[in-house]
Short mmCIF file of C-alpha atoms in Angstrom, two decimals:
data_model
loop_
_atom_site.label_atom_id
_atom_site.label_comp_id
_atom_site.label_asym_id
_atom_site.label_seq_id
_atom_site.Cartn_x
_atom_site.Cartn_y
_atom_site.Cartn_z
CA TYR A 25 8.76 -75.94 -54.25
CA GLU A 26 5.49 -74.71 -51.44
CA ALA A 27 5.13 -71.52 -52.91
CA PHE A 28 4.87 -73.12 -56.78
CA LYS A 29 2.24 -74.75 -55.97
CA GLU A 30 -0.03 -72.46 -54.42
CA THR A 31 1.14 -70.71 -57.11
CA ASN A 32 -0.90 -73.33 -59.30
CA LYS A 33 -4.17 -73.42 -57.66
CA HIS A 34 -5.45 -70.35 -58.08
CA PRO A 35 -4.03 -69.24 -61.18
CA GLU A 36 -7.30 -66.72 -61.86
CA LYS A 37 -6.73 -65.34 -58.85
CA ILE A 38 -2.83 -64.21 -60.13
CA THR A 39 -4.04 -63.18 -63.67
CA ALA A 40 -6.88 -60.94 -62.43
CA GLU A 41 -4.52 -59.66 -59.91
CA ILE A 42 -1.68 -58.91 -62.08
CA ASN A 43 -4.54 -57.82 -65.02
CA GLN A 44 -5.75 -54.83 -62.10
CA HIS A 45 -2.54 -54.01 -61.56
CA SER A 46 -1.21 -53.38 -65.57
CA LYS A 47 -4.77 -51.09 -66.43
CA PRO A 48 -4.27 -47.28 -66.68
CA ILE A 49 -3.92 -44.70 -63.48
CA VAL A 50 -5.58 -42.21 -63.55
CA PHE A 51 -5.23 -39.72 -60.96
CA VAL A 52 -8.01 -36.91 -60.39
CA GLU A 53 -7.20 -33.59 -58.03
CA GLY A 54 -9.33 -35.18 -55.11
CA ASP A 55 -11.56 -37.77 -53.62
CA TYR A 56 -14.57 -35.92 -54.74
CA ASP A 57 -13.89 -36.26 -58.28
CA ILE A 58 -13.47 -40.19 -57.69
CA ARG A 59 -17.18 -40.03 -56.42
CA TYR A 60 -18.44 -37.83 -59.05
CA LEU A 61 -17.18 -40.05 -61.76
CA VAL A 62 -18.12 -43.21 -60.27
CA LYS A 63 -21.80 -41.99 -59.47
CA ALA A 64 -21.95 -40.52 -62.63
CA ALA A 65 -20.92 -43.74 -64.38
CA GLU A 66 -23.22 -45.88 -62.64
CA LEU A 67 -26.98 -43.46 -63.19
CA LEU A 68 -24.98 -43.27 -67.23
CA GLY A 69 -25.09 -47.16 -67.05
CA LYS A 70 -20.90 -46.95 -68.10
CA SER A 71 -19.60 -48.90 -64.99
CA HIS A 72 -17.55 -50.94 -67.65
CA VAL A 73 -15.72 -48.21 -68.69
CA LEU A 74 -14.17 -47.23 -65.02
CA GLU A 75 -13.46 -50.91 -64.39
CA LYS A 76 -11.04 -50.84 -67.36
CA VAL A 77 -8.60 -47.42 -64.96
CA GLN A 78 -7.84 -47.49 -61.66
CA LEU A 79 -9.11 -44.39 -60.12
CA LYS A 80 -6.77 -42.27 -57.52
CA ASP A 81 -6.45 -39.51 -55.49
CA GLY A 82 -4.07 -37.05 -56.67
CA GLY A 83 -4.60 -34.54 -53.47
CA GLY A 84 -4.56 -31.51 -56.21
CA PHE A 85 -3.17 -31.06 -59.29
CA GLY A 86 0.40 -29.01 -56.96
CA ASN A 87 0.65 -33.25 -56.70
CA LEU A 88 -0.40 -33.89 -60.79
CA ASP A 89 1.47 -31.22 -61.38
CA LYS A 90 4.91 -32.76 -59.04
CA ILE A 91 4.15 -36.44 -61.27
CA TRP A 92 3.86 -34.65 -64.40
CA LYS A 93 7.47 -33.11 -63.57
CA ASN A 94 8.91 -36.05 -62.15
CA TYR A 95 8.15 -38.73 -64.36
CA ASN A 96 11.17 -39.90 -66.32
CA ASN A 97 11.72 -42.92 -67.98
CA SER A 98 13.58 -44.96 -64.54
CA ILE A 99 9.87 -43.97 -63.43
CA SER A 100 8.43 -46.37 -66.17
CA GLU A 101 10.29 -49.38 -65.38
CA ILE A 102 8.89 -49.04 -61.77
CA VAL A 103 5.62 -47.99 -62.91
CA PRO A 104 4.72 -49.53 -66.45
CA ASN A 105 1.21 -48.27 -66.54
CA LYS A 106 -0.16 -45.45 -68.69
CA LEU A 107 -0.49 -42.36 -66.12
CA ILE A 108 -3.88 -39.96 -66.75
CA LEU A 109 -3.51 -36.54 -64.81
CA LEU A 110 -7.22 -35.40 -65.04
CA TYR A 111 -6.64 -31.52 -64.04
CA ASP A 112 -10.01 -30.25 -63.49
CA CYS A 113 -11.04 -26.77 -66.20
CA ASP A 114 -10.41 -23.83 -63.98
CA THR A 115 -5.95 -25.04 -64.12
CA ASN A 116 -4.93 -23.18 -67.09
CA LYS A 117 -3.10 -26.42 -68.01
CA GLN A 118 -2.63 -27.89 -72.03
CA ASP A 119 -3.69 -31.80 -73.13
CA SER A 120 0.30 -32.98 -73.53
CA GLN A 121 1.97 -36.39 -73.50
CA LYS A 122 5.60 -37.17 -71.63
CA ASN A 123 6.03 -41.03 -72.58
CA LEU A 124 3.13 -43.01 -71.04
CA VAL A 125 1.96 -40.11 -69.02
CA PHE A 126 -1.46 -38.22 -70.82
CA LYS A 127 -2.22 -34.60 -69.11
CA ARG A 128 -6.04 -34.36 -69.74
CA VAL A 129 -7.86 -31.30 -69.07
CA LEU A 130 -11.54 -31.69 -68.28
CA PRO A 131 -13.61 -29.43 -70.47
CA SER A 132 -15.43 -26.34 -69.63
CA VAL A 133 -18.96 -25.65 -69.80
CA SER A 134 -18.66 -21.82 -70.67
CA ALA A 135 -22.62 -21.46 -69.85
CA ASN A 136 -22.64 -22.87 -66.24
CA PRO A 137 -22.82 -20.33 -63.01
CA ILE A 138 -20.28 -22.51 -61.83
CA SER A 139 -17.05 -21.77 -63.46
CA ILE A 140 -14.41 -24.23 -61.50
CA GLY A 141 -13.77 -27.64 -60.29
CA ILE A 142 -15.68 -30.45 -61.65
CA GLU A 143 -18.90 -29.01 -60.51
CA ASN A 144 -18.60 -26.82 -63.32
CA LEU A 145 -19.95 -30.03 -65.34
CA PHE A 146 -22.98 -29.66 -63.41
CA SER A 147 -26.14 -29.26 -65.25
CA VAL A 148 -28.21 -25.70 -64.77
CA GLU A 149 -30.97 -27.84 -63.50
CA THR A 150 -28.13 -30.02 -61.18
CA ILE A 151 -27.18 -26.79 -59.27
CA GLU A 152 -30.46 -25.26 -58.63
CA LYS A 153 -31.34 -28.60 -57.72
CA ILE A 154 -28.77 -28.25 -55.15
CA ALA A 155 -29.34 -24.64 -54.38
CA GLY A 156 -32.83 -25.20 -53.91
CA GLU A 157 -32.83 -28.39 -51.08
CA ASN A 158 -29.30 -27.25 -49.53
CA PRO A 159 -28.66 -22.94 -50.15
CA GLN A 160 -25.65 -23.58 -47.98
CA PHE A 161 -23.93 -25.39 -50.81
CA ILE A 162 -23.69 -22.97 -53.17
CA ASP A 163 -22.08 -19.11 -52.68
CA ILE A 164 -24.22 -16.90 -54.89
CA HIS A 165 -21.77 -13.65 -56.21
CA GLU A 166 -24.00 -10.88 -57.53
CA ALA A 167 -24.20 -8.40 -60.96
CA SER A 168 -22.73 -6.04 -60.02
CA THR A 169 -21.27 -2.72 -61.97
CA LYS A 170 -18.59 -0.37 -61.41
CA ARG A 171 -17.23 2.79 -63.05
CA ILE A 172 -13.33 2.61 -64.07
CA ARG A 173 -11.77 5.55 -65.71
CA GLY A 174 -15.19 6.16 -66.86
CA VAL A 175 -16.71 3.45 -68.32
CA GLU A 176 -18.74 1.04 -66.78
CA VAL A 177 -18.17 -2.62 -66.32
CA THR A 178 -20.44 -4.88 -65.39
CA THR A 179 -19.52 -8.47 -63.98
CA PRO A 180 -22.06 -10.52 -64.06
CA ALA A 181 -24.21 -12.93 -61.66
CA THR A 182 -21.36 -16.16 -60.76
CA LYS A 183 -22.41 -19.24 -58.29
CA SER A 184 -20.19 -21.30 -56.50
CA VAL A 185 -19.62 -24.32 -54.48
CA ASN A 186 -18.72 -23.45 -50.02
CA LYS A 187 -15.42 -24.86 -49.68
CA ASP A 188 -16.88 -25.38 -46.51
CA GLU A 189 -19.17 -27.89 -48.02
CA LYS A 190 -17.61 -29.62 -50.66
CA GLY A 191 -17.46 -32.43 -48.73
CA ASN A 192 -21.80 -31.94 -47.80
CA MET A 193 -22.75 -31.54 -51.29
CA CYS A 194 -20.73 -34.16 -53.17
CA ASN A 195 -22.54 -36.58 -50.11
CA TRP A 196 -26.47 -35.44 -51.16
CA LEU A 197 -25.70 -35.22 -54.39
CA CYS A 198 -24.27 -38.67 -55.00
CA GLY A 199 -26.84 -39.78 -52.89
CA ASN A 200 -29.99 -38.13 -54.16
CA GLY A 201 -28.49 -37.16 -57.76
CA THR A 202 -30.04 -38.88 -61.06
#
């Protein structure tokens, strides 16, 4: 009876808690993805969109694959939320759906000098700003030409995020990005 009385005292708090846990869950490949999405939503005035979902660190695309592979109807009874598995553009996955689980792949910007990860969505201007102010964050692979069976093959210049600097770059960009 005492617990019931307490429940009746805070119906709005209980309703808010239920609503929070009934939101779709969006699993991304990593913590940096969450931080970039939150910062982008803030800068674009779209934070209200992220309030409609729960963003979770999936711990890499391999773990997202495990959720996809092991999801079945019994799990849907335990976790009745929609689950969205949001993969980076470089994972060679296809958008698909299995019951309440949706597999989605971030689009790839083919003209972008960074071809992998969520960083592929950064504008060229943002990448240039990062490289100019913090060159240790961006590795540059110069264009090269080689001869294969008598035919010259040119590989264009590319850029990538230095894997040891991903966290520092995320911190810097979330603090200084516009």
